[in-house]
PDB file of C-alpha atoms in Angstrom:
ATOM      1  CA  UNK O   1       9.480  11.046  17.416  1.00 79.00           C
ATOM      2  CA  UNK O   2       9.599   7.387  18.391  1.00 95.00           C
ATOM      3  CA  UNK O   3       6.033   6.499  17.407  1.00 97.00           C
ATOM      4  CA  UNK O   4       7.299   3.226  15.871  1.00 98.00           C
ATOM      5  CA  UNK O   5      10.157   2.444  18.229  1.00 98.00           C
ATOM      6  CA  UNK O   6      11.153  -1.237  18.143  1.00 96.00           C
ATOM      7  CA  UNK O   7       8.687  -2.060  15.360  1.00 98.00           C
ATOM      8  CA  UNK O   8       9.577  -4.017  12.216  1.00 98.00           C
ATOM      9  CA  UNK O   9       7.817  -2.890   9.047  1.00 98.00           C
ATOM     10  CA  UNK O  10       7.529  -4.273   5.520  1.00 99.00           C
ATOM     11  CA  UNK O  11       6.567  -1.835   2.742  1.00 98.00           C
ATOM     12  CA  UNK O  12       5.959  -3.278  -0.718  1.00 98.00           C
ATOM     13  CA  UNK O  13       6.509  -1.084  -3.750  1.00 98.00           C
ATOM     14  CA  UNK O  14       8.939   0.901  -1.620  1.00 98.00           C
ATOM     15  CA  UNK O  15      11.578   1.781  -4.200  1.00 98.00           C
ATOM     16  CA  UNK O  16      10.130   5.190  -5.015  1.00 97.00           C
ATOM     17  CA  UNK O  17       7.109   7.451  -4.699  1.00 96.00           C
ATOM     18  CA  UNK O  18       4.592   6.827  -1.979  1.00 96.00           C
ATOM     19  CA  UNK O  19       6.257   3.647  -0.700  1.00 98.00           C
ATOM     20  CA  UNK O  20       9.620   5.376  -0.304  1.00 98.00           C
ATOM     21  CA  UNK O  21       7.929   8.240   1.556  1.00 98.00           C
ATOM     22  CA  UNK O  22       6.283   5.757   3.918  1.00 98.00           C
ATOM     23  CA  UNK O  23       9.613   4.051   4.566  1.00 98.00           C
ATOM     24  CA  UNK O  24      11.280   7.384   5.295  1.00 98.00           C
ATOM     25  CA  UNK O  25       8.532   8.372   7.720  1.00 98.00           C
ATOM     26  CA  UNK O  26       8.696   5.010   9.479  1.00 98.00           C
ATOM     27  CA  UNK O  27      12.458   5.142   9.973  1.00 98.00           C
ATOM     28  CA  UNK O  28      12.217   8.681  11.323  1.00 97.00           C
ATOM     29  CA  UNK O  29       9.861   7.302  13.967  1.00 98.00           C
ATOM     30  CA  UNK O  30      12.183   4.475  15.035  1.00 98.00           C
ATOM     31  CA  UNK O  31      11.150   1.490  12.897  1.00 98.00           C
ATOM     32  CA  UNK O  32      13.335  -1.085  11.209  1.00 98.00           C
ATOM     33  CA  UNK O  33      12.040  -1.108   7.638  1.00 98.00           C
ATOM     34  CA  UNK O  34      12.224  -3.550   4.741  1.00 98.00           C
ATOM     35  CA  UNK O  35      11.260  -2.098   1.388  1.00 98.00           C
ATOM     36  CA  UNK O  36      10.538  -4.442  -1.506  1.00 98.00           C
ATOM     37  CA  UNK O  37      10.083  -3.901  -5.219  1.00 98.00           C
ATOM     38  CA  UNK O  38      11.089  -5.154  -8.658  1.00 98.00           C
ATOM     39  CA  UNK O  39      12.991  -1.913  -9.383  1.00 98.00           C
ATOM     40  CA  UNK O  40      16.217  -3.223  -7.919  1.00 98.00           C
ATOM     41  CA  UNK O  41      18.603  -0.350  -8.723  1.00 98.00           C
ATOM     42  CA  UNK O  42      16.157   2.302  -7.555  1.00 98.00           C
ATOM     43  CA  UNK O  43      15.247   0.280  -4.469  1.00 98.00           C
ATOM     44  CA  UNK O  44      18.880  -0.189  -3.463  1.00 98.00           C
ATOM     45  CA  UNK O  45      19.524   3.536  -3.916  1.00 98.00           C
ATOM     46  CA  UNK O  46      16.487   4.412  -1.802  1.00 98.00           C
ATOM     47  CA  UNK O  47      17.567   2.089   1.000  1.00 98.00           C
ATOM     48  CA  UNK O  48      21.088   3.553   0.964  1.00 98.00           C
ATOM     49  CA  UNK O  49      19.679   7.091   1.078  1.00 97.00           C
ATOM     50  CA  UNK O  50      17.352   6.327   3.989  1.00 98.00           C
ATOM     51  CA  UNK O  51      20.076   4.774   6.133  1.00 97.00           C
ATOM     52  CA  UNK O  52      21.045   1.611   7.950  1.00 97.00           C
ATOM     53  CA  UNK O  53      17.550   0.997   9.361  1.00 98.00           C
ATOM     54  CA  UNK O  54      16.266   0.282   5.824  1.00 98.00           C
ATOM     55  CA  UNK O  55      16.908  -2.885   3.814  1.00 98.00           C
ATOM     56  CA  UNK O  56      15.915  -3.405   0.187  1.00 98.00           C
ATOM     57  CA  UNK O  57      14.718  -6.809  -1.053  1.00 98.00           C
ATOM     58  CA  UNK O  58      13.700  -7.878  -4.541  1.00 98.00           C
ATOM     59  CA  UNK O  59      10.056  -8.939  -4.451  1.00 98.00           C
ATOM     60  CA  UNK O  60       7.451  -9.685  -7.094  1.00 98.00           C
ATOM     61  CA  UNK O  61       4.205  -9.385  -5.118  1.00 98.00           C
ATOM     62  CA  UNK O  62       2.363 -11.654  -7.575  1.00 98.00           C
ATOM     63  CA  UNK O  63       4.574 -14.601  -6.588  1.00 98.00           C
ATOM     64  CA  UNK O  64       3.546 -16.805  -3.671  1.00 98.00           C
ATOM     65  CA  UNK O  65       7.082 -18.186  -3.445  1.00 98.00           C
ATOM     66  CA  UNK O  66       8.629 -14.724  -3.271  1.00 98.00           C
ATOM     67  CA  UNK O  67       6.230 -13.685  -0.519  1.00 98.00           C
ATOM     68  CA  UNK O  68       7.259 -16.754   1.468  1.00 98.00           C
ATOM     69  CA  UNK O  69      10.927 -16.019   0.844  1.00 98.00           C
ATOM     70  CA  UNK O  70      10.766 -12.344   1.791  1.00 98.00           C
ATOM     71  CA  UNK O  71       8.686 -12.887   4.916  1.00 98.00           C
ATOM     72  CA  UNK O  72      10.722 -15.910   5.963  1.00 98.00           C
ATOM     73  CA  UNK O  73      13.947 -13.935   5.626  1.00 98.00           C
ATOM     74  CA  UNK O  74      12.630 -11.047   7.711  1.00 98.00           C
ATOM     75  CA  UNK O  75      11.380 -13.417  10.395  1.00 98.00           C
ATOM     76  CA  UNK O  76      14.775 -15.117  10.492  1.00 98.00           C
ATOM     77  CA  UNK O  77      16.479 -11.759  11.050  1.00 98.00           C
ATOM     78  CA  UNK O  78      13.928  -9.995  13.258  1.00 98.00           C
ATOM     79  CA  UNK O  79      11.600 -12.652  14.642  1.00 98.00           C
ATOM     80  CA  UNK O  80       8.450 -10.730  13.726  1.00 98.00           C
ATOM     81  CA  UNK O  81       6.761  -8.257  11.421  1.00 98.00           C
ATOM     82  CA  UNK O  82       4.731  -5.624  13.246  1.00 98.00           C
ATOM     83  CA  UNK O  83       3.558  -3.570  10.274  1.00 98.00           C
ATOM     84  CA  UNK O  84       2.773  -4.477   6.667  1.00 99.00           C
ATOM     85  CA  UNK O  85       1.998  -1.819   4.073  1.00 98.00           C
ATOM     86  CA  UNK O  86       0.601  -3.402   0.915  1.00 98.00           C
ATOM     87  CA  UNK O  87       1.635  -0.454  -1.220  1.00 98.00           C
ATOM     88  CA  UNK O  88       2.802  -2.063  -4.483  1.00 98.00           C
ATOM     89  CA  UNK O  89       0.512  -1.327  -7.389  1.00 97.00           C
ATOM     90  CA  UNK O  90       0.170  -0.142 -10.966  1.00 96.00           C
ATOM     91  CA  UNK O  91      -2.176   2.361 -12.597  1.00 95.00           C
ATOM     92  CA  UNK O  92      -3.305   2.533 -16.205  1.00 93.00           C
ATOM     93  CA  UNK O  93      -5.615   5.012 -17.893  1.00 93.00           C
ATOM     94  CA  UNK O  94      -7.724   2.606 -19.936  1.00 91.00           C
ATOM     95  CA  UNK O  95     -11.427   2.671 -20.653  1.00 91.00           C
ATOM     96  CA  UNK O  96     -13.571  -0.447 -20.718  1.00 95.00           C
ATOM     97  CA  UNK O  97     -13.078  -0.949 -24.456  1.00 95.00           C
ATOM     98  CA  UNK O  98      -9.345  -0.201 -24.382  1.00 94.00           C
ATOM     99  CA  UNK O  99      -8.665  -2.796 -21.676  1.00 96.00           C
ATOM    100  CA  UNK O 100      -7.245  -6.053 -23.025  1.00 97.00           C
ATOM    101  CA  UNK O 101      -7.552  -9.338 -21.175  1.00 98.00           C
ATOM    102  CA  UNK O 102      -3.789  -9.389 -20.635  1.00 97.00           C
ATOM    103  CA  UNK O 103      -3.934  -5.867 -19.186  1.00 97.00           C
ATOM    104  CA  UNK O 104      -6.834  -6.843 -16.954  1.00 97.00           C
ATOM    105  CA  UNK O 105      -5.005  -9.909 -15.669  1.00 98.00           C
ATOM    106  CA  UNK O 106      -1.813  -7.951 -14.983  1.00 98.00           C
ATOM    107  CA  UNK O 107      -3.739  -5.319 -13.023  1.00 97.00           C
ATOM    108  CA  UNK O 108      -5.466  -7.972 -10.904  1.00 98.00           C
ATOM    109  CA  UNK O 109      -2.246  -9.904 -10.341  1.00 98.00           C
ATOM    110  CA  UNK O 110      -0.340  -6.930  -8.929  1.00 98.00           C
ATOM    111  CA  UNK O 111      -3.017  -4.805  -7.286  1.00 98.00           C
ATOM    112  CA  UNK O 112      -5.340  -7.511  -5.990  1.00 98.00           C
ATOM    113  CA  UNK O 113      -3.563 -10.870  -5.788  1.00 98.00           C
ATOM    114  CA  UNK O 114      -0.471  -9.144  -4.392  1.00 98.00           C
ATOM    115  CA  UNK O 115      -2.525  -7.734  -1.529  1.00 98.00           C
ATOM    116  CA  UNK O 116      -4.193 -11.103  -0.923  1.00 98.00           C
ATOM    117  CA  UNK O 117      -0.814 -12.857  -0.701  1.00 98.00           C
ATOM    118  CA  UNK O 118       0.476 -10.199   1.678  1.00 98.00           C
ATOM    119  CA  UNK O 119      -2.569 -10.466   3.905  1.00 98.00           C
ATOM    120  CA  UNK O 120      -2.289 -14.239   4.041  1.00 98.00           C
ATOM    121  CA  UNK O 121       1.475 -14.552   4.446  1.00 98.00           C
ATOM    122  CA  UNK O 122       2.102 -11.752   6.927  1.00 98.00           C
ATOM    123  CA  UNK O 123      -1.295 -12.058   8.590  1.00 98.00           C
ATOM    124  CA  UNK O 124      -0.449 -15.617   9.586  1.00 98.00           C
ATOM    125  CA  UNK O 125       2.700 -14.646  11.477  1.00 98.00           C
ATOM    126  CA  UNK O 126       0.987 -11.613  13.041  1.00 98.00           C
ATOM    127  CA  UNK O 127      -1.814 -13.846  14.281  1.00 98.00           C
ATOM    128  CA  UNK O 128       0.736 -16.168  15.846  1.00 97.00           C
ATOM    129  CA  UNK O 129       2.397 -13.205  17.606  1.00 97.00           C
ATOM    130  CA  UNK O 130      -0.941 -11.772  18.713  1.00 98.00           C
ATOM    131  CA  UNK O 131      -0.443  -8.283  17.282  1.00 98.00           C
ATOM    132  CA  UNK O 132       0.128  -6.324  14.110  1.00 98.00           C
ATOM    133  CA  UNK O 133      -1.143  -3.661  11.758  1.00 98.00           C
ATOM    134  CA  UNK O 134      -1.752  -4.148   8.035  1.00 99.00           C
ATOM    135  CA  UNK O 135      -2.376  -1.114   5.846  1.00 99.00           C
ATOM    136  CA  UNK O 136      -3.665  -1.761   2.337  1.00 98.00           C
ATOM    137  CA  UNK O 137      -3.224   1.103  -0.097  1.00 98.00           C
ATOM    138  CA  UNK O 138      -6.411   1.408  -2.113  1.00 98.00           C
ATOM    139  CA  UNK O 139      -7.548   4.591  -3.879  1.00 97.00           C
ATOM    140  CA  UNK O 140     -10.492   6.927  -4.220  1.00 96.00           C
ATOM    141  CA  UNK O 141     -11.155   4.745  -7.287  1.00 94.00           C
ATOM    142  CA  UNK O 142     -12.158   2.137  -4.703  1.00 96.00           C
ATOM    143  CA  UNK O 143     -14.909   4.437  -3.426  1.00 95.00           C
ATOM    144  CA  UNK O 144     -16.651   5.297  -6.694  1.00 93.00           C
ATOM    145  CA  UNK O 145     -16.469   4.886 -10.427  1.00 88.00           C
ATOM    146  CA  UNK O 146     -13.435   5.677 -12.568  1.00 86.00           C
ATOM    147  CA  UNK O 147     -14.518   5.978 -16.167  1.00 83.00           C
ATOM    148  CA  UNK O 148     -10.955   6.114 -17.502  1.00 87.00           C
ATOM    149  CA  UNK O 149      -9.540   3.286 -15.371  1.00 94.00           C
ATOM    150  CA  UNK O 150     -12.008   0.408 -15.106  1.00 96.00           C
ATOM    151  CA  UNK O 151      -9.529  -2.372 -14.284  1.00 97.00           C
ATOM    152  CA  UNK O 152      -7.709  -0.213 -11.744  1.00 96.00           C
ATOM    153  CA  UNK O 153     -10.982   0.687 -10.024  1.00 97.00           C
ATOM    154  CA  UNK O 154     -12.002  -2.971  -9.910  1.00 97.00           C
ATOM    155  CA  UNK O 155      -8.824  -3.884  -8.037  1.00 98.00           C
ATOM    156  CA  UNK O 156      -9.117  -1.006  -5.596  1.00 98.00           C
ATOM    157  CA  UNK O 157     -12.705  -1.975  -4.740  1.00 98.00           C
ATOM    158  CA  UNK O 158     -11.414  -5.497  -4.174  1.00 98.00           C
ATOM    159  CA  UNK O 159      -8.738  -4.202  -1.799  1.00 98.00           C
ATOM    160  CA  UNK O 160     -11.451  -2.417   0.146  1.00 97.00           C
ATOM    161  CA  UNK O 161     -13.471  -5.632   0.475  1.00 98.00           C
ATOM    162  CA  UNK O 162     -10.471  -7.776   1.413  1.00 98.00           C
ATOM    163  CA  UNK O 163      -9.544  -5.232   4.067  1.00 98.00           C
ATOM    164  CA  UNK O 164     -12.921  -5.465   5.752  1.00 98.00           C
ATOM    165  CA  UNK O 165     -13.053  -9.256   5.589  1.00 98.00           C
ATOM    166  CA  UNK O 166      -9.524  -9.697   6.950  1.00 98.00           C
ATOM    167  CA  UNK O 167     -10.162  -7.151   9.698  1.00 98.00           C
ATOM    168  CA  UNK O 168     -13.106  -9.162  10.970  1.00 98.00           C
ATOM    169  CA  UNK O 169     -11.211 -12.449  10.738  1.00 98.00           C
ATOM    170  CA  UNK O 170      -8.098 -11.193  12.539  1.00 98.00           C
ATOM    171  CA  UNK O 171      -9.666  -8.869  15.114  1.00 98.00           C
ATOM    172  CA  UNK O 172      -9.689 -11.461  17.901  1.00 98.00           C
ATOM    173  CA  UNK O 173      -5.941 -11.931  17.359  1.00 98.00           C
ATOM    174  CA  UNK O 174      -5.248  -8.210  17.877  1.00 98.00           C
ATOM    175  CA  UNK O 175      -4.277  -7.763  14.225  1.00 98.00           C
ATOM    176  CA  UNK O 176      -5.696  -4.620  12.646  1.00 98.00           C
ATOM    177  CA  UNK O 177      -6.377  -4.185   8.924  1.00 98.00           C
ATOM    178  CA  UNK O 178      -7.274  -0.850   7.339  1.00 98.00           C
ATOM    179  CA  UNK O 179      -7.298   0.671   3.872  1.00 98.00           C
ATOM    180  CA  UNK O 180      -5.979   4.065   2.789  1.00 98.00           C
ATOM    181  CA  UNK O 181      -7.645   5.790  -0.160  1.00 98.00           C
ATOM    182  CA  UNK O 182      -5.442   8.498  -1.667  1.00 97.00           C
ATOM    183  CA  UNK O 183      -6.698  10.932  -4.236  1.00 94.00           C
ATOM    184  CA  UNK O 184      -4.368  12.534  -6.781  1.00 92.00           C
ATOM    185  CA  UNK O 185      -0.870  12.254  -5.352  1.00 91.00           C
ATOM    186  CA  UNK O 186       2.273  13.869  -6.755  1.00 91.00           C
ATOM    187  CA  UNK O 187       4.257  10.720  -7.598  1.00 90.00           C
ATOM    188  CA  UNK O 188       5.614   9.218 -10.851  1.00 86.00           C
ATOM    189  CA  UNK O 189       2.280   7.409 -11.271  1.00 84.00           C
ATOM    190  CA  UNK O 190       0.783  10.737 -12.371  1.00 84.00           C
ATOM    191  CA  UNK O 191       2.562  10.391 -15.712  1.00 84.00           C
ATOM    192  CA  UNK O 192      -0.082   7.851 -16.705  1.00 85.00           C
ATOM    193  CA  UNK O 193      -2.711  10.629 -16.929  1.00 87.00           C
ATOM    194  CA  UNK O 194      -0.831  12.330 -19.775  1.00 86.00           C
ATOM    195  CA  UNK O 195      -2.868  15.226 -21.249  1.00 85.00           C
ATOM    196  CA  UNK O 196      -5.758  14.460 -18.861  1.00 83.00           C
ATOM    197  CA  UNK O 197      -3.772  15.627 -15.822  1.00 87.00           C
ATOM    198  CA  UNK O 198      -4.754  19.346 -15.979  1.00 88.00           C
ATOM    199  CA  UNK O 199      -8.423  18.337 -16.166  1.00 87.00           C
ATOM    200  CA  UNK O 200      -8.040  16.031 -13.167  1.00 86.00           C
ATOM    201  CA  UNK O 201      -6.268  18.726 -11.148  1.00 88.00           C
ATOM    202  CA  UNK O 202      -9.119  21.156 -11.764  1.00 90.00           C
ATOM    203  CA  UNK O 203     -11.535  18.727 -10.100  1.00 90.00           C
ATOM    204  CA  UNK O 204      -9.688  18.768  -6.753  1.00 93.00           C
ATOM    205  CA  UNK O 205     -11.613  21.078  -4.365  1.00 94.00           C
ATOM    206  CA  UNK O 206      -8.461  21.968  -2.409  1.00 94.00           C
ATOM    207  CA  UNK O 207      -6.860  23.083  -5.662  1.00 91.00           C
ATOM    208  CA  UNK O 208      -3.627  21.124  -5.383  1.00 93.00           C
ATOM    209  CA  UNK O 209      -2.099  17.669  -5.524  1.00 92.00           C
ATOM    210  CA  UNK O 210      -1.295  15.819  -2.307  1.00 94.00           C
ATOM    211  CA  UNK O 211       2.305  15.015  -1.526  1.00 95.00           C
ATOM    212  CA  UNK O 212       3.539  11.493  -0.863  1.00 96.00           C
ATOM    213  CA  UNK O 213       4.603  12.692   2.592  1.00 96.00           C
ATOM    214  CA  UNK O 214       1.024  13.640   3.445  1.00 97.00           C
ATOM    215  CA  UNK O 215      -0.135  10.125   2.621  1.00 97.00           C
ATOM    216  CA  UNK O 216       2.782   8.704   4.602  1.00 98.00           C
ATOM    217  CA  UNK O 217       1.654  10.630   7.679  1.00 98.00           C
ATOM    218  CA  UNK O 218      -1.748   8.937   7.532  1.00 98.00           C
ATOM    219  CA  UNK O 219      -0.142   5.516   7.022  1.00 98.00           C
ATOM    220  CA  UNK O 220       2.119   6.226  10.000  1.00 98.00           C
ATOM    221  CA  UNK O 221      -0.918   6.834  12.213  1.00 98.00           C
ATOM    222  CA  UNK O 222      -2.391   3.466  11.207  1.00 98.00           C
ATOM    223  CA  UNK O 223       0.952   1.715  11.748  1.00 98.00           C
ATOM    224  CA  UNK O 224       1.355   3.188  15.216  1.00 98.00           C
ATOM    225  CA  UNK O 225      -0.336   2.256  18.476  1.00 97.00           C
ATOM    226  CA  UNK O 226      -2.249   5.551  18.275  1.00 97.00           C
ATOM    227  CA  UNK O 227      -4.772   3.753  16.053  1.00 98.00           C
ATOM    228  CA  UNK O 228      -5.042   0.700  18.307  1.00 98.00           C
ATOM    229  CA  UNK O 229      -8.865   0.566  18.081  1.00 98.00           C
ATOM    230  CA  UNK O 230      -9.115   1.289  14.340  1.00 98.00           C
ATOM    231  CA  UNK O 231      -9.705  -1.697  12.090  1.00 98.00           C
ATOM    232  CA  UNK O 232     -11.706  -2.565   9.014  1.00 98.00           C
ATOM    233  CA  UNK O 233     -12.215   0.954   7.729  1.00 98.00           C
ATOM    234  CA  UNK O 234     -11.379   3.333   4.901  1.00 98.00           C
ATOM    235  CA  UNK O 235      -9.154   6.321   5.570  1.00 98.00           C
ATOM    236  CA  UNK O 236      -9.517   8.848   2.768  1.00 98.00           C
ATOM    237  CA  UNK O 237      -6.920  11.495   1.868  1.00 97.00           C
ATOM    238  CA  UNK O 238      -8.102  13.296  -1.250  1.00 96.00           C
ATOM    239  CA  UNK O 239      -8.488  17.057  -0.712  1.00 95.00           C
ATOM    240  CA  UNK O 240     -12.305  16.666  -0.631  1.00 96.00           C
ATOM    241  CA  UNK O 241     -12.338  15.068  -4.096  1.00 93.00           C
ATOM    242  CA  UNK O 242     -14.937  12.488  -3.059  1.00 92.00           C
ATOM    243  CA  UNK O 243     -16.757  14.665  -0.508  1.00 90.00           C
TER     244      UNK O 243
END
């Protein structure tokens, strides 16, 4: 316990699923946590369930103004942000020819531009403070092809590239940037697979889905000082799916 004592963390997409699990793990280790989302009722319920160390804020990660407002508010209350988890994202099962331009643009806006805005907005204040850890949630779709999710894969490859570039740029300021690449995780996002889910499960060498808590444990390591010399790299948690 206490691996994040006195740290202030911001977790986007924290209303439910993987983001909520990360927030719960962080608070258990002593952090003050802000979870953000557009699912206001669910987010408020999650914050209330996790306790007084967690605050919910409405936040559309595609909006530059909302990033400035959220980060500015946290800085006014806490004076710093030590950890950012760019967790917000969407997933769609859509082949190349089923992907519309509007669907493509929405995927890029949330999964890619949202991460860029987080890196820029929070990275700036971390650089000024001379410390910080940013964890970008990518996917195993950012490590190889995804024939049923072209737009999603494109964004997750982009997150991987942004992570490496930002890590190099911020390294001298003691700000670390890493990406986490989950495989098939048991969260509400699985519903998007529909009838394909049994087929996907059969391809997992470990024979089971990962839990959101297992991913949260890896994110916790990257948020903590235990990973102080880790930056610019991919951390894969996929039950040997991409081995």
